[in-house]
Amino acid sequence: MNRTSLAWIDDELASLEKAGLRRRLSARQGPQTATIHIEGRTLINFGANDYLGLAADQRLVEAVRRALEEEAWGGGASPLVTGRSMLHAALERRLAQFEGTEAALLFPSGFAANSATIAALAGKGDALFSDAKNHASIIDGCRLSGAEVAVYRHGDVDHLAELLAQSSGHRRRLIVTDSLFSMDGDLAPLPCLAELAERYDAMLLVDEAHATGVFGKQGRGVSEHFQCEEGVDIRVGTLSKALGSMGGFVAGPQNLIDLLANRARGYVFSTAAPAAMCAAGLAALDIIRDEPNRRRELLEKAERLRAQLLQQGWDLGSSTSQILPVYGGDPNRVMGIVANLREQGLLVPGIRPPTVPEGESLLRISLSWSHTEAMLERLLEGMQQEIQESM
Ligand SMILES: *Cc1c(COP(=O)(O)O)cnc(C)c1O
């Protein structure tokens, strides 16, 4: 039998290869830390979202080990059937307490939380307003919902106001945005968005994926940082980045959480996470509460590194966070720098289209609390060499 139904895939891969856009999987050896072993090399790791250095923290490991002894491993069913354990319930209560909301709901991932929540809150006859640089999980949620989607220019409050003013006759309106944008490292103008939501009687959903644990006095994110939490109706976050664990969550009023538990398809029709995973989330929330110095020091470190890179002559756009994009324009130039840095023992991911728009290829430096001054020195030396060579 000569099946050719999948032959198109080879053409597709070949065209990615030709455009220099084909990506290949590699596997890290050992834990996710500031120094990692990958493809036979030991590299200083600027390619993880482990902003507070918790992914390999022994307190999380211990919490999971203890939970495994009590609960064993598998979740075994969706949460509405028998998959939700006492640890899930405890983590949801704890997340609500952390966020200062009535309730919270735990999803298998942040991706599921966004896509399922948006699709549950809006449908045919509704209007969604989405920032042009929102995360893929938000974009997918918008598409899944079947609602009309209006994309406003990145961070452009006037454009959003214009689109809101033009929209009429919709059943419901929902504004959705990342709070800290994952590639550009800049913050959404949340106070202005909250004001517009109020004025146009729209719901506001804010995804704090990169900001939970990092921004705000208590680590609740950019909404806390800007003191506009009252104006954010639906908060999405993830335990998989600064909290070094796994799982997404939605926090808000009880009726919202009850509705999502009934209607969010990525929640209802997906197996609950292992209970032991919840133990890691609980342990991470303890650390977020007890060690505020981590987020403070991280942001101070980011501030210093940004100043030094700017001084070297790099363009860092409008980043004001622990995510430092270094814009290189041309994808080949960016990938050349990536390769040279790798030679120096530095792992800095290069981001190219289609992840970013044409002409906006960048090096994405993810800073972690666990990076030492010596590691940052190495990075600065590598970057200095690169800018000299390109002059
Ligand atoms: C990573 C990310 C998510 C997805 O979270 P996971 O827990 O990794 O699935 C959602 N939104 C944004 C903005 C992200 O960067």
PDB file of C-alpha atoms and ligand atoms in Angstrom, residues 49 108-112 114 135 137-138 178 180 182 207 209-210 237-241 246-248, ligand 1:
ATOM      1  CA  ASN A  49      10.353  31.740  32.496  1.00  0.00           C
ATOM      2  CA  PRO A 108      -4.385  22.029  33.624  1.00  0.00           C
ATOM      3  CA  SER A 109      -2.428  24.932  32.084  1.00  0.00           C
ATOM      4  CA  GLY A 110      -2.526  28.673  31.558  1.00  0.00           C
ATOM      5  CA  PHE A 111      -3.218  27.980  27.893  1.00  0.00           C
ATOM      6  CA  ALA A 112      -6.355  26.037  28.795  1.00  0.00           C
ATOM      7  CA  ASN A 114      -7.351  31.446  28.674  1.00  0.00           C
ATOM      8  CA  HIS A 135      -0.675  35.506  23.699  1.00  0.00           C
ATOM      9  CA  SER A 137      -3.976  31.157  24.016  1.00  0.00           C
ATOM     10  CA  ILE A 138      -6.010  34.393  24.087  1.00  0.00           C
ATOM     11  CA  ASP A 178      -1.840  40.223  28.654  1.00  0.00           C
ATOM     12  CA  LEU A 180       3.011  41.850  30.845  1.00  0.00           C
ATOM     13  CA  SER A 182       5.745  37.956  26.762  1.00  0.00           C
ATOM     14  CA  ASP A 207      -3.808  37.536  31.836  1.00  0.00           C
ATOM     15  CA  ALA A 209       0.964  34.879  33.207  1.00  0.00           C
ATOM     16  CA  HIS A 210       4.401  36.579  33.297  1.00  0.00           C
ATOM     17  CA  GLY A 237      -2.617  33.508  35.922  1.00  0.00           C
ATOM     18  CA  THR A 238      -0.333  30.529  35.708  1.00  0.00           C
ATOM     19  CA  LEU A 239       1.678  28.516  38.214  1.00  0.00           C
ATOM     20  CA  SER A 240       4.082  27.511  35.456  1.00  0.00           C
ATOM     21  CA  LYS A 241       6.272  30.603  35.218  1.00  0.00           C
ATOM     22  CA  MET A 246       2.405  23.832  36.498  1.00  0.00           C
ATOM     23  CA  GLY A 247      -1.242  24.761  35.989  1.00  0.00           C
ATOM     24  CA  GLY A 248      -3.298  27.834  35.115  1.00  0.00           C
TER      25      GLY A 248
HETATM   26  C1  LIG B   1       2.847  31.115  28.878  1.00  0.00           C
HETATM   27  C2  LIG B   1       1.620  31.928  28.737  1.00  0.00           C
HETATM   28  C3  LIG B   1       0.364  31.338  28.888  1.00  0.00           C
HETATM   29  C4  LIG B   1       0.189  29.864  29.028  1.00  0.00           C
HETATM   30  O1  LIG B   1       0.504  29.408  30.305  1.00  0.00           O
HETATM   31  P1  LIG B   1       0.961  27.894  30.483  1.00  0.00           P
HETATM   32  O2  LIG B   1       0.735  27.627  31.924  1.00  0.00           O
HETATM   33  O3  LIG B   1       2.387  27.840  30.077  1.00  0.00           O
HETATM   34  O4  LIG B   1       0.095  27.068  29.595  1.00  0.00           O
HETATM   35  C5  LIG B   1      -0.738  32.175  28.843  1.00  0.00           C
HETATM   36  N1  LIG B   1      -0.612  33.495  28.645  1.00  0.00           N
HETATM   37  C6  LIG B   1       0.586  34.084  28.477  1.00  0.00           C
HETATM   38  C7  LIG B   1       0.675  35.564  28.260  1.00  0.00           C
HETATM   39  C8  LIG B   1       1.733  33.315  28.498  1.00  0.00           C
HETATM   40  O5  LIG B   1       2.916  33.878  28.277  1.00  0.00           O
END
